[in-house]
Amino acid sequence: MLLAVSAGTSPAAATQLGHGDFDFYLDTASFRGREGRDFTEVSVRVANTALKFRQDGNQWAGKVKLSILITDDDGREVVKQGETMDLREETVERVDSPVAYQTIIKQFNLPPGGYWLSFGIEDLQAPKVSVVGLMRGENKSSVVRRARLNLPEMPMDEPSFSDAMFVWDIDPRERGVRKYHPNPPRMYGLYRDTLTVYFELYLPESMASAPTFEFVSEIVNPEGDAVRDTRLVLPNPVVSAGQARTYPVVIREDLTEFTAGAYTLYLTFLLEGSTLARVKAGDFSVAWDIRTWEVPRRELLAEARFLLGEPEFKLFVEKSPGEQEQQMDALWKSLDPDPSTGTNEAYDQFIERLAYAEAHYQESGPAIFSARGGVYVRYGPPDELVQDVIPVNYESLAEAEAVVENPYHPLNLSSSNSKLYKTPKTKNTFAADGRESARYRAEDNTSVPYELWIYLAGGRPLLDRDRVQEMDIGMRFLFVDRDGHGTYILERSSSISTK
């Protein structure tokens, strides 16, 4: 008799990533429910550092709003829920820990079939920092839109599997599926070096009396090679016929010898020496670098964007954390100027520059994405810096622009970076293009804050693609704060800097 494998022959559901103001991971697993329905568990994990907690007595409190929508393939709403949830932490250490999480679990009883799931989280204690967000009273939020749900049939009169649940830990005080705490990112390694997977085997009356069951767990790498093959013989806890049985199975695999990367788990079920089914339990990743675990995903993506070209970066974003770690590790090894030393000098210099940029040039999002932060990380500190936070007239900005356009133009600036004028000059004219009106304030004849960065040669780039040939004339970058809110854009740069 063949196993009913509708739960496994189709591709196993993959973990989903929320998009918006913060990241969260979503995963699902379906088990046999009552009256022919599936008992489907939707689990979400969001890092404490992504949420806003406030002290409440001797605890720390967070508050989020959940929005859940499940539709069928015909577009009909099957589930539509909205609720507010209070989150609690006992210590500020857990609030600030990059490896402390909130795991949210929602459960639904649905008929087998195809569905679309949307899951949104709004942090009710974290207003958006943008001007529009503040005006509209919006909070930070993130959402998974239209994740595919394929709920399998698990007939009572046929042997079948549930979905596999990738588990973070097990609480022996609980019973049934609730004792297994899910791992929505499906990431293992540094902080959890044992792969744990829970699933249920359902046997009809005719097979429930078998004395033992045999399982084979097989871990396969992206090339299709089996890197681990484990055979388990498990006794039947109730060796008697008479009714259908639910047989809980926990698979554990030691991952300490696995390299970082992506893997796939397959399960094979055998009864009395005959293979009944081989099913794909799902994909997971292994990561050992502490930064993969503790640094927010967006900062790691910023590092990747700095190192990779646009086509490579688009592919990188779609990879699992383990695959991303593997690729970044190989890339940094290729940039190591002296592999014989115990440290990677290029990586250390990058981290130092990144830390400085985060401390001085962060505006909205990772500092490396800001105009000044990106140039600083790419070329290092400028040889000369002209900074005018409160310009007394428009001529100082015009002077800086002239320096950018002409590397031999003298700097007519005082030691305080103010242009040496005896009296402020005014500008009374109707002739002004859009660019001038953005840079000059006609109402008071003053300019906007700016910074002029001058590299006498080619800077100190980390990547070969940023090295320049015309070292004798150097590079100039002019950053302007157009609206006075502290957000600088790259207004103008020397032609050499754009190569």
Tab-separated table of C-alpha atoms in Angstrom:
chain	number	residue	atom	x	y	z
A	1	MET	CA	0.000	0.000	0.000
A	2	LEU	CA	1.417	3.377	-1.001
A	3	LEU	CA	1.388	6.320	1.339
A	4	ALA	CA	-0.950	9.211	0.580
A	5	VAL	CA	1.735	11.796	-0.073
A	6	SER	CA	-0.243	14.829	-1.134
A	7	ALA	CA	1.477	16.526	1.785
A	8	GLY	CA	4.904	15.938	0.363
A	9	THR	CA	5.037	15.379	-3.369
A	10	SER	CA	4.311	19.029	-4.080
A	11	PRO	CA	7.066	21.497	-3.065
A	12	ALA	CA	7.101	22.140	0.667
A	13	ALA	CA	6.054	25.635	1.687
A	14	ALA	CA	9.037	27.957	2.027
A	15	THR	CA	9.571	30.479	4.774
A	16	GLN	CA	8.364	33.993	3.875
A	17	LEU	CA	9.974	37.344	4.676
A	18	GLY	CA	7.944	40.378	5.700
A	19	HIS	CA	8.609	43.621	3.836
A	20	GLY	CA	8.222	47.131	5.204
A	21	ASP	CA	9.779	49.085	8.056
A	22	PHE	CA	11.193	45.965	9.722
A	23	ASP	CA	11.749	42.309	8.906
A	24	PHE	CA	9.907	39.258	10.166
A	25	TYR	CA	9.789	35.613	9.107
A	26	LEU	CA	6.655	33.557	8.502
A	27	ASP	CA	6.277	29.792	8.139
A	28	THR	CA	3.349	27.366	8.053
A	29	ALA	CA	2.704	23.703	8.787
A	30	SER	CA	-0.520	21.714	8.380
A	31	PHE	CA	-1.660	18.675	10.349
A	32	ARG	CA	-4.719	16.452	10.176
A	33	GLY	CA	-7.674	18.179	11.784
A	34	ARG	CA	-11.243	17.142	12.418
A	35	GLU	CA	-13.987	16.429	9.918
A	36	GLY	CA	-11.618	16.264	6.969
A	37	ARG	CA	-10.103	19.697	7.612
A	38	ASP	CA	-6.475	20.704	8.048
A	39	PHE	CA	-5.209	22.120	11.317
A	40	THR	CA	-2.842	24.798	9.969
A	41	GLU	CA	-0.369	26.632	12.161
A	42	VAL	CA	1.015	29.983	10.972
A	43	SER	CA	4.106	31.046	12.915
A	44	VAL	CA	5.854	34.415	12.813
A	45	ARG	CA	9.158	35.476	14.340
A	46	VAL	CA	10.230	39.101	14.761
A	47	ALA	CA	13.358	40.268	16.588
A	48	ASN	CA	12.883	42.302	19.765
A	49	THR	CA	15.263	44.922	18.374
A	50	ALA	CA	12.853	45.502	15.469
A	51	LEU	CA	10.051	46.522	17.852
A	52	LYS	CA	9.539	49.363	20.320
A	53	PHE	CA	9.282	48.337	23.988
A	54	ARG	CA	8.467	50.652	26.878
A	55	GLN	CA	9.118	50.098	30.538
A	56	ASP	CA	5.987	49.095	32.430
A	57	GLY	CA	6.740	48.639	36.112
A	58	ASN	CA	9.351	45.909	36.393
A	59	GLN	CA	8.658	44.652	32.868
A	60	TRP	CA	8.994	45.887	29.303
A	61	ALA	CA	5.882	46.064	27.152
A	62	GLY	CA	5.336	46.083	23.408
A	63	LYS	CA	2.077	46.348	21.493
A	64	VAL	CA	1.401	45.236	17.928
A	65	LYS	CA	-1.615	44.987	15.684
A	66	LEU	CA	-2.000	41.858	13.552
A	67	SER	CA	-3.901	41.823	10.264
A	68	ILE	CA	-4.565	38.414	8.693
A	69	LEU	CA	-6.315	37.707	5.418
A	70	ILE	CA	-6.744	34.279	3.797
A	71	THR	CA	-8.499	33.984	0.435
A	72	ASP	CA	-9.198	30.957	-1.735
A	73	ASP	CA	-8.267	30.610	-5.392
A	74	ASP	CA	-11.560	32.230	-6.383
A	75	GLY	CA	-10.730	35.344	-4.374
A	76	ARG	CA	-13.269	34.695	-1.607
A	77	GLU	CA	-12.264	35.753	1.899
A	78	VAL	CA	-11.986	32.680	4.098
A	79	VAL	CA	-10.326	34.322	7.111
A	80	LYS	CA	-10.157	38.027	7.916
A	81	GLN	CA	-8.858	38.927	11.354
A	82	GLY	CA	-7.457	41.964	13.099
A	83	GLU	CA	-6.319	41.993	16.697
A	84	THR	CA	-4.076	43.853	19.091
A	85	MET	CA	-1.468	41.822	20.945
A	86	ASP	CA	0.547	42.774	24.021
A	87	LEU	CA	4.164	41.607	24.167
A	88	ARG	CA	6.150	41.246	27.372
A	89	GLU	CA	9.800	40.913	28.308
A	90	GLU	CA	11.192	40.584	31.818
A	91	THR	CA	14.548	42.332	31.306
A	92	VAL	CA	15.993	45.166	29.252
A	93	GLU	CA	18.763	42.775	28.203
A	94	ARG	CA	16.257	40.714	26.234
A	95	VAL	CA	14.686	43.842	24.773
A	96	ASP	CA	18.081	44.901	23.420
A	97	SER	CA	19.318	41.433	22.467
A	98	PRO	CA	19.630	40.805	18.704
A	99	VAL	CA	18.930	37.108	19.280
A	100	ALA	CA	15.790	37.504	21.418
A	101	TYR	CA	12.551	37.163	19.484
A	102	GLN	CA	8.791	37.343	19.678
A	103	THR	CA	7.138	34.264	18.181
A	104	ILE	CA	3.487	34.703	17.233
A	105	ILE	CA	1.395	31.635	16.414
A	106	LYS	CA	-2.047	31.626	14.816
A	107	GLN	CA	-4.023	28.444	14.110
A	108	PHE	CA	-6.787	27.794	11.591
A	109	ASN	CA	-9.008	24.858	10.614
A	110	LEU	CA	-9.486	24.941	6.848
A	111	PRO	CA	-10.572	22.463	4.167
A	112	PRO	CA	-7.750	21.078	2.002
A	113	GLY	CA	-7.014	23.182	-1.062
A	114	GLY	CA	-5.150	26.224	-2.315
A	115	TYR	CA	-5.183	29.567	-0.499
A	116	TRP	CA	-3.391	32.911	-0.373
A	117	LEU	CA	-2.199	34.293	2.964
A	118	SER	CA	-1.428	37.930	3.793
A	119	PHE	CA	-0.050	38.705	7.262
A	120	GLY	CA	0.674	42.228	8.523
A	121	ILE	CA	2.270	43.502	11.738
A	122	GLU	CA	1.972	47.121	12.892
A	123	ASP	CA	4.077	48.318	15.822
A	124	LEU	CA	1.642	50.539	17.728
A	125	GLN	CA	4.440	52.098	19.800
A	126	ALA	CA	6.725	53.075	16.910
A	127	PRO	CA	5.512	56.030	14.801
A	128	LYS	CA	7.043	56.394	11.365
A	129	VAL	CA	9.834	58.950	11.345
A	130	SER	CA	9.042	60.368	7.908
A	131	VAL	CA	7.224	63.703	7.621
A	132	VAL	CA	4.315	62.093	5.763
A	133	GLY	CA	4.123	59.265	8.289
A	134	LEU	CA	4.019	61.671	11.220
A	135	MET	CA	1.345	63.816	9.569
A	136	ARG	CA	-0.842	60.781	8.905
A	137	GLY	CA	-0.253	59.236	12.310
A	138	GLU	CA	1.200	56.076	10.772
A	139	ASN	CA	3.207	53.499	12.679
A	140	LYS	CA	6.020	51.279	11.508
A	141	SER	CA	4.685	48.138	9.867
A	142	SER	CA	5.655	45.151	7.765
A	143	VAL	CA	3.665	42.630	5.741
A	144	VAL	CA	3.824	39.336	3.875
A	145	ARG	CA	1.510	39.606	0.869
A	146	ARG	CA	-0.149	36.654	-0.829
A	147	ALA	CA	2.002	33.791	0.391
A	148	ARG	CA	0.841	30.546	-1.173
A	149	LEU	CA	-0.831	27.969	1.083
A	150	ASN	CA	-1.308	24.464	-0.305
A	151	LEU	CA	-3.212	22.501	2.326
A	152	PRO	CA	-2.917	18.758	1.628
A	153	GLU	CA	-5.517	16.047	1.954
A	154	MET	CA	-4.761	13.572	4.746
A	155	PRO	CA	-7.462	10.862	4.409
A	156	MET	CA	-8.517	8.820	7.439
A	157	ASP	CA	-8.465	5.548	5.494
A	158	GLU	CA	-5.002	5.960	3.939
A	159	PRO	CA	-1.522	6.292	5.434
A	160	SER	CA	-0.289	9.872	5.116
A	161	PHE	CA	2.104	12.528	6.428
A	162	SER	CA	1.527	15.953	7.873
A	163	ASP	CA	3.690	18.884	6.842
A	164	ALA	CA	7.047	19.125	8.549
A	165	MET	CA	7.449	21.785	11.237
A	166	PHE	CA	10.970	23.140	11.619
A	167	VAL	CA	11.448	23.431	15.385
A	168	TRP	CA	13.503	25.824	17.523
A	169	ASP	CA	12.954	24.093	20.856
A	170	ILE	CA	10.617	21.686	22.636
A	171	ASP	CA	8.653	22.444	25.807
A	172	PRO	CA	8.031	19.151	27.644
A	173	ARG	CA	5.338	20.798	29.786
A	174	GLU	CA	3.030	21.165	26.794
A	175	ARG	CA	1.104	18.477	24.947
A	176	GLY	CA	0.588	17.719	21.280
A	177	VAL	CA	1.819	20.100	18.615
A	178	ARG	CA	1.925	22.990	21.118
A	179	LYS	CA	5.035	21.579	22.776
A	180	TYR	CA	7.040	22.229	19.603
A	181	HIS	CA	8.132	25.848	19.263
A	182	PRO	CA	8.582	26.651	15.566
A	183	ASN	CA	11.601	28.169	13.853
A	184	PRO	CA	10.044	30.332	11.092
A	185	PRO	CA	13.375	31.402	9.494
A	186	ARG	CA	14.433	27.729	9.374
A	187	MET	CA	17.955	28.884	10.250
A	188	TYR	CA	20.279	26.756	12.358
A	189	GLY	CA	23.964	26.829	13.246
A	190	LEU	CA	25.655	29.155	15.730
A	191	TYR	CA	22.842	29.445	18.295
A	192	ARG	CA	21.069	26.173	17.476
A	193	ASP	CA	23.385	23.523	16.062
A	194	THR	CA	20.823	20.712	15.931
A	195	LEU	CA	18.220	20.510	13.196
A	196	THR	CA	14.896	19.516	14.777
A	197	VAL	CA	11.845	18.683	12.690
A	198	TYR	CA	8.441	17.499	13.883
A	199	PHE	CA	5.808	15.783	11.759
A	200	GLU	CA	2.967	13.358	12.211
A	201	LEU	CA	2.355	10.020	10.539
A	202	TYR	CA	-1.269	8.945	10.186
A	203	LEU	CA	-2.000	5.240	9.848
A	204	PRO	CA	-5.359	3.579	9.163
A	205	GLU	CA	-6.668	0.731	11.265
A	206	SER	CA	-5.193	-1.893	8.941
A	207	MET	CA	-1.644	-0.635	9.542
A	208	ALA	CA	-1.738	0.691	13.089
A	209	SER	CA	-0.618	-2.624	14.575
A	210	ALA	CA	2.811	-2.648	12.904
A	211	PRO	CA	5.469	-3.252	15.619
A	212	THR	CA	7.985	-0.755	14.209
A	213	PHE	CA	8.251	2.050	11.686
A	214	GLU	CA	11.349	2.908	9.709
A	215	PHE	CA	12.356	6.392	8.589
A	216	VAL	CA	15.250	7.725	6.549
A	217	SER	CA	16.153	11.410	6.860
A	218	GLU	CA	18.299	12.673	4.009
A	219	ILE	CA	19.955	16.091	3.842
A	220	VAL	CA	20.851	17.298	0.353
A	221	ASN	CA	22.972	20.285	-0.710
A	222	PRO	CA	22.066	22.643	-3.599
A	223	GLU	CA	24.070	20.483	-6.016
A	224	GLY	CA	21.805	17.527	-5.247
A	225	ASP	CA	24.411	15.570	-3.303
A	226	ALA	CA	23.356	13.785	-0.114
A	227	VAL	CA	25.530	15.060	2.745
A	228	ARG	CA	23.757	13.154	5.526
A	229	ASP	CA	21.704	9.960	5.466
A	230	THR	CA	20.232	8.730	8.754
A	231	ARG	CA	18.058	5.657	9.231
A	232	LEU	CA	15.721	5.447	12.225
A	233	VAL	CA	13.743	2.466	13.456
A	234	LEU	CA	11.041	3.606	15.863
A	235	PRO	CA	8.766	1.338	17.898
A	236	ASN	CA	5.020	1.684	17.691
A	237	PRO	CA	3.887	2.958	21.109
A	238	VAL	CA	0.520	1.168	20.728
A	239	VAL	CA	0.825	-2.231	19.063
A	240	SER	CA	-2.839	-2.934	18.537
A	241	ALA	CA	-5.393	-2.603	15.771
A	242	GLY	CA	-8.825	-1.129	16.038
A	243	GLN	CA	-8.578	2.523	15.086
A	244	ALA	CA	-6.559	4.989	13.067
A	245	ARG	CA	-3.441	6.238	14.810
A	246	THR	CA	-1.500	9.480	14.885
A	247	TYR	CA	2.191	8.764	15.212
A	248	PRO	CA	4.340	11.787	16.240
A	249	VAL	CA	7.901	11.771	14.907
A	250	VAL	CA	10.808	14.042	15.851
A	251	ILE	CA	13.892	14.091	13.628
A	252	ARG	CA	17.147	15.467	15.053
A	253	GLU	CA	20.339	15.995	13.082
A	254	ASP	CA	23.653	17.317	14.438
A	255	LEU	CA	24.813	20.140	12.152
A	256	THR	CA	28.164	20.982	13.761
A	257	GLU	CA	30.115	19.608	10.787
A	258	PHE	CA	27.981	21.358	8.162
A	259	THR	CA	29.335	24.394	6.345
A	260	ALA	CA	27.230	27.524	5.971
A	261	GLY	CA	24.730	27.279	3.160
A	262	ALA	CA	21.309	26.048	2.067
A	263	TYR	CA	20.099	22.472	2.447
A	264	THR	CA	16.980	20.416	1.800
A	265	LEU	CA	15.564	17.716	4.063
A	266	TYR	CA	13.879	14.652	2.553
A	267	LEU	CA	12.028	11.993	4.548
A	268	THR	CA	11.458	8.404	3.477
A	269	PHE	CA	8.900	6.205	5.229
A	270	LEU	CA	9.282	2.415	5.183
A	271	LEU	CA	7.026	-0.284	6.594
A	272	GLU	CA	8.131	-3.915	6.828
A	273	GLY	CA	11.031	-3.226	4.473
A	274	SER	CA	8.958	-1.578	1.741
A	275	THR	CA	9.301	2.093	0.841
A	276	LEU	CA	5.932	3.772	1.005
A	277	ALA	CA	6.987	7.335	0.172
A	278	ARG	CA	9.850	9.813	-0.124
A	279	VAL	CA	8.756	13.376	0.608
A	280	LYS	CA	10.418	16.761	0.641
A	281	ALA	CA	10.175	18.071	4.189
A	282	GLY	CA	11.507	21.507	3.256
A	283	ASP	CA	14.507	23.780	2.850
A	284	PHE	CA	16.603	25.186	5.692
A	285	SER	CA	19.881	27.042	6.084
A	286	VAL	CA	22.972	26.791	8.281
A	287	ALA	CA	24.876	29.911	9.404
A	288	TRP	CA	27.871	30.189	11.729
A	289	ASP	CA	28.921	33.842	11.431
A	290	ILE	CA	27.825	35.841	14.473
A	291	ARG	CA	26.918	38.775	12.207
A	292	THR	CA	24.400	36.622	10.324
A	293	TRP	CA	22.596	36.075	13.612
A	294	GLU	CA	23.073	39.374	15.421
A	295	VAL	CA	23.244	42.066	12.736
A	296	PRO	CA	19.877	43.132	11.293
A	297	ARG	CA	19.267	41.711	7.848
A	298	ARG	CA	19.065	45.170	6.310
A	299	GLU	CA	22.578	46.019	7.449
A	300	LEU	CA	23.901	42.779	5.966
A	301	LEU	CA	22.176	43.649	2.699
A	302	ALA	CA	23.865	47.044	2.814
A	303	GLU	CA	27.226	45.299	3.070
A	304	ALA	CA	26.315	43.081	0.110
A	305	ARG	CA	25.173	46.033	-1.992
A	306	PHE	CA	28.523	47.706	-1.350
A	307	LEU	CA	30.429	44.649	-2.554
A	308	LEU	CA	28.240	43.330	-5.362
A	309	GLY	CA	27.078	44.686	-8.679
A	310	GLU	CA	23.369	45.250	-9.243
A	311	PRO	CA	22.652	41.908	-11.028
A	312	GLU	CA	24.551	39.945	-8.372
A	313	PHE	CA	22.835	41.848	-5.572
A	314	LYS	CA	19.355	41.031	-6.902
A	315	LEU	CA	20.241	37.325	-6.820
A	316	PHE	CA	21.821	37.705	-3.374
A	317	VAL	CA	18.631	39.131	-1.838
A	318	GLU	CA	16.686	36.005	-2.815
A	319	LYS	CA	19.120	33.624	-1.115
A	320	SER	CA	18.741	32.056	2.322
A	321	PRO	CA	20.800	33.441	5.245
A	322	GLY	CA	23.161	30.461	5.042
A	323	GLU	CA	23.749	30.980	1.318
A	324	GLN	CA	24.312	34.696	1.852
A	325	GLU	CA	26.860	33.994	4.568
A	326	GLN	CA	28.636	31.510	2.310
A	327	GLN	CA	28.842	33.992	-0.570
A	328	MET	CA	30.010	36.899	1.592
A	329	ASP	CA	32.642	34.748	3.283
A	330	ALA	CA	34.062	33.686	-0.091
A	331	LEU	CA	34.036	37.277	-1.339
A	332	TRP	CA	35.860	38.674	1.671
A	333	LYS	CA	38.462	35.916	1.404
A	334	SER	CA	39.115	36.991	-2.182
A	335	LEU	CA	39.695	40.575	-0.948
A	336	ASP	CA	42.092	39.597	1.858
A	337	PRO	CA	45.379	41.379	1.042
A	338	ASP	CA	47.458	38.892	3.050
A	339	PRO	CA	45.830	35.479	3.697
A	340	SER	CA	48.873	34.391	5.728
A	341	THR	CA	47.893	36.647	8.636
A	342	GLY	CA	45.297	35.727	11.194
A	343	THR	CA	42.994	38.560	10.198
A	344	ASN	CA	41.432	39.980	7.049
A	345	GLU	CA	42.697	43.551	6.920
A	346	ALA	CA	40.240	44.569	4.198
A	347	TYR	CA	37.277	43.341	6.229
A	348	ASP	CA	38.538	45.000	9.406
A	349	GLN	CA	38.929	48.308	7.580
A	350	PHE	CA	35.434	47.979	6.138
A	351	ILE	CA	33.948	47.390	9.606
A	352	GLU	CA	35.826	50.398	11.006
A	353	ARG	CA	34.551	52.642	8.226
A	354	LEU	CA	31.045	51.269	8.568
A	355	ALA	CA	31.037	51.965	12.320
A	356	TYR	CA	32.226	55.542	11.729
A	357	ALA	CA	29.588	56.088	9.058
A	358	GLU	CA	26.865	54.749	11.359
A	359	ALA	CA	27.984	57.150	14.085
A	360	HIS	CA	28.243	60.259	11.880
A	361	TYR	CA	26.246	59.861	8.667
A	362	GLN	CA	23.164	57.822	9.505
A	363	GLU	CA	20.020	59.567	8.277
A	364	SER	CA	17.223	57.102	7.541
A	365	GLY	CA	18.187	53.479	7.199
A	366	PRO	CA	21.740	52.066	7.143
A	367	ALA	CA	24.402	54.761	6.924
A	368	ILE	CA	26.080	53.084	3.965
A	369	PHE	CA	22.992	53.958	1.903
A	370	SER	CA	23.325	57.659	2.734
A	371	ALA	CA	25.245	59.862	0.311
A	372	ARG	CA	28.068	60.747	2.690
A	373	GLY	CA	28.186	57.316	4.330
A	374	GLY	CA	28.504	55.533	1.006
A	375	VAL	CA	31.417	57.708	-0.131
A	376	TYR	CA	33.139	57.394	3.248
A	377	VAL	CA	32.947	53.593	3.290
A	378	ARG	CA	34.048	53.412	-0.349
A	379	TYR	CA	37.019	55.815	-0.237
A	380	GLY	CA	37.777	56.436	3.428
A	381	PRO	CA	38.021	59.862	5.114
A	382	PRO	CA	38.605	62.845	2.802
A	383	ASP	CA	41.940	64.637	2.829
A	384	GLU	CA	40.171	67.997	3.164
A	385	LEU	CA	36.703	68.777	4.466
A	386	VAL	CA	34.933	72.104	3.955
A	387	GLN	CA	31.793	72.263	6.070
A	388	ASP	CA	29.300	75.134	6.169
A	389	VAL	CA	26.332	74.367	8.396
A	390	ILE	CA	24.937	77.931	8.550
A	391	PRO	CA	25.988	79.686	5.323
A	392	VAL	CA	25.911	83.472	5.543
A	393	ASN	CA	25.374	83.865	1.777
A	394	TYR	CA	25.055	81.897	-1.416
A	395	GLU	CA	28.605	82.671	-2.568
A	396	SER	CA	30.212	80.049	-0.320
A	397	LEU	CA	28.217	77.261	-1.973
A	398	ALA	CA	29.029	78.666	-5.395
A	399	GLU	CA	32.691	78.620	-4.407
A	400	ALA	CA	32.430	74.956	-3.434
A	401	GLU	CA	30.773	74.137	-6.757
A	402	ALA	CA	33.615	75.828	-8.589
A	403	VAL	CA	36.123	73.652	-6.734
A	404	VAL	CA	34.246	70.523	-7.786
A	405	GLU	CA	34.219	71.576	-11.425
A	406	ASN	CA	37.831	72.796	-11.475
A	407	PRO	CA	40.400	70.930	-9.358
A	408	TYR	CA	42.807	73.872	-9.681
A	409	HIS	CA	40.346	76.454	-8.370
A	410	PRO	CA	41.735	77.934	-5.124
A	411	LEU	CA	39.830	77.552	-1.892
A	412	ASN	CA	38.938	81.099	-0.796
A	413	LEU	CA	37.816	80.074	2.673
A	414	SER	CA	38.770	81.111	6.180
A	415	SER	CA	39.907	78.744	8.904
A	416	SER	CA	36.276	78.545	10.025
A	417	ASN	CA	35.246	77.454	6.505
A	418	SER	CA	33.399	80.739	5.873
A	419	LYS	CA	34.170	82.659	2.714
A	420	LEU	CA	36.135	85.855	3.251
A	421	TYR	CA	33.620	88.566	2.347
A	422	LYS	CA	33.607	91.974	4.007
A	423	THR	CA	29.842	92.346	3.474
A	424	PRO	CA	27.204	89.749	2.638
A	425	LYS	CA	26.302	89.769	-1.021
A	426	THR	CA	22.711	89.688	-2.153
A	427	LYS	CA	21.091	88.259	-5.238
A	428	ASN	CA	18.078	90.099	-6.644
A	429	THR	CA	17.018	88.425	-9.870
A	430	PHE	CA	14.067	86.658	-11.443
A	431	ALA	CA	16.350	84.430	-13.499
A	432	ALA	CA	16.653	81.199	-11.543
A	433	ASP	CA	16.234	77.631	-12.642
A	434	GLY	CA	14.828	74.862	-10.455
A	435	ARG	CA	18.246	73.871	-9.262
A	436	GLU	CA	19.082	77.347	-7.997
A	437	SER	CA	15.760	77.705	-6.214
A	438	ALA	CA	16.449	74.473	-4.366
A	439	ARG	CA	19.937	75.535	-3.331
A	440	TYR	CA	19.429	79.210	-2.627
A	441	ARG	CA	16.936	80.808	-0.272
A	442	ALA	CA	15.753	83.950	-2.016
A	443	GLU	CA	13.918	85.290	0.999
A	444	ASP	CA	17.101	85.916	2.966
A	445	ASN	CA	19.800	85.599	0.297
A	446	THR	CA	21.402	82.683	2.124
A	447	SER	CA	22.344	79.250	0.918
A	448	VAL	CA	21.797	75.755	2.333
A	449	PRO	CA	24.129	73.659	4.523
A	450	TYR	CA	26.743	71.777	2.556
A	451	GLU	CA	29.925	69.729	2.859
A	452	LEU	CA	32.743	69.642	0.318
A	453	TRP	CA	34.943	66.539	0.460
A	454	ILE	CA	38.296	66.670	-1.306
A	455	TYR	CA	40.492	63.650	-1.985
A	456	LEU	CA	43.907	64.817	-3.171
A	457	ALA	CA	44.429	61.524	-4.994
A	458	GLY	CA	42.122	58.543	-5.377
A	459	GLY	CA	41.258	58.019	-1.741
A	460	ARG	CA	41.830	54.621	-0.120
A	461	PRO	CA	39.300	52.354	-1.858
A	462	LEU	CA	38.664	48.806	-0.671
A	463	LEU	CA	37.527	47.496	-4.056
A	464	ASP	CA	39.457	47.470	-7.317
A	465	ARG	CA	36.479	48.867	-9.198
A	466	ASP	CA	36.705	52.082	-7.156
A	467	ARG	CA	40.348	52.743	-7.971
A	468	VAL	CA	40.984	55.687	-10.297
A	469	GLN	CA	43.748	56.346	-12.805
A	470	GLU	CA	43.871	60.144	-12.814
A	471	MET	CA	45.388	60.308	-9.338
A	472	ASP	CA	46.991	63.712	-9.913
A	473	ILE	CA	43.742	65.722	-9.914
A	474	GLY	CA	41.982	63.793	-7.154
A	475	MET	CA	38.246	63.683	-6.458
A	476	ARG	CA	35.708	66.172	-5.102
A	477	PHE	CA	32.234	65.513	-3.703
A	478	LEU	CA	29.701	68.209	-2.810
A	479	PHE	CA	26.906	67.184	-0.425
A	480	VAL	CA	23.954	69.529	0.140
A	481	ASP	CA	21.200	69.546	2.775
A	482	ARG	CA	18.446	70.960	0.564
A	483	ASP	CA	15.675	71.255	3.165
A	484	GLY	CA	17.716	71.807	6.331
A	485	HIS	CA	16.550	68.563	7.982
A	486	GLY	CA	19.989	66.969	8.127
A	487	THR	CA	19.590	64.759	5.050
A	488	TYR	CA	22.445	65.356	2.645
A	489	ILE	CA	22.362	64.440	-1.030
A	490	LEU	CA	25.233	64.266	-3.486
A	491	GLU	CA	24.697	67.563	-5.315
A	492	ARG	CA	27.755	67.432	-7.536
A	493	SER	CA	30.960	65.452	-7.955
A	494	SER	CA	34.037	65.573	-10.139
A	495	SER	CA	33.810	63.470	-13.285
A	496	ILE	CA	36.473	61.135	-12.009
A	497	SER	CA	34.278	60.100	-9.063
A	498	THR	CA	31.470	58.826	-11.255
A	499	LYS	CA	33.528	56.322	-13.227
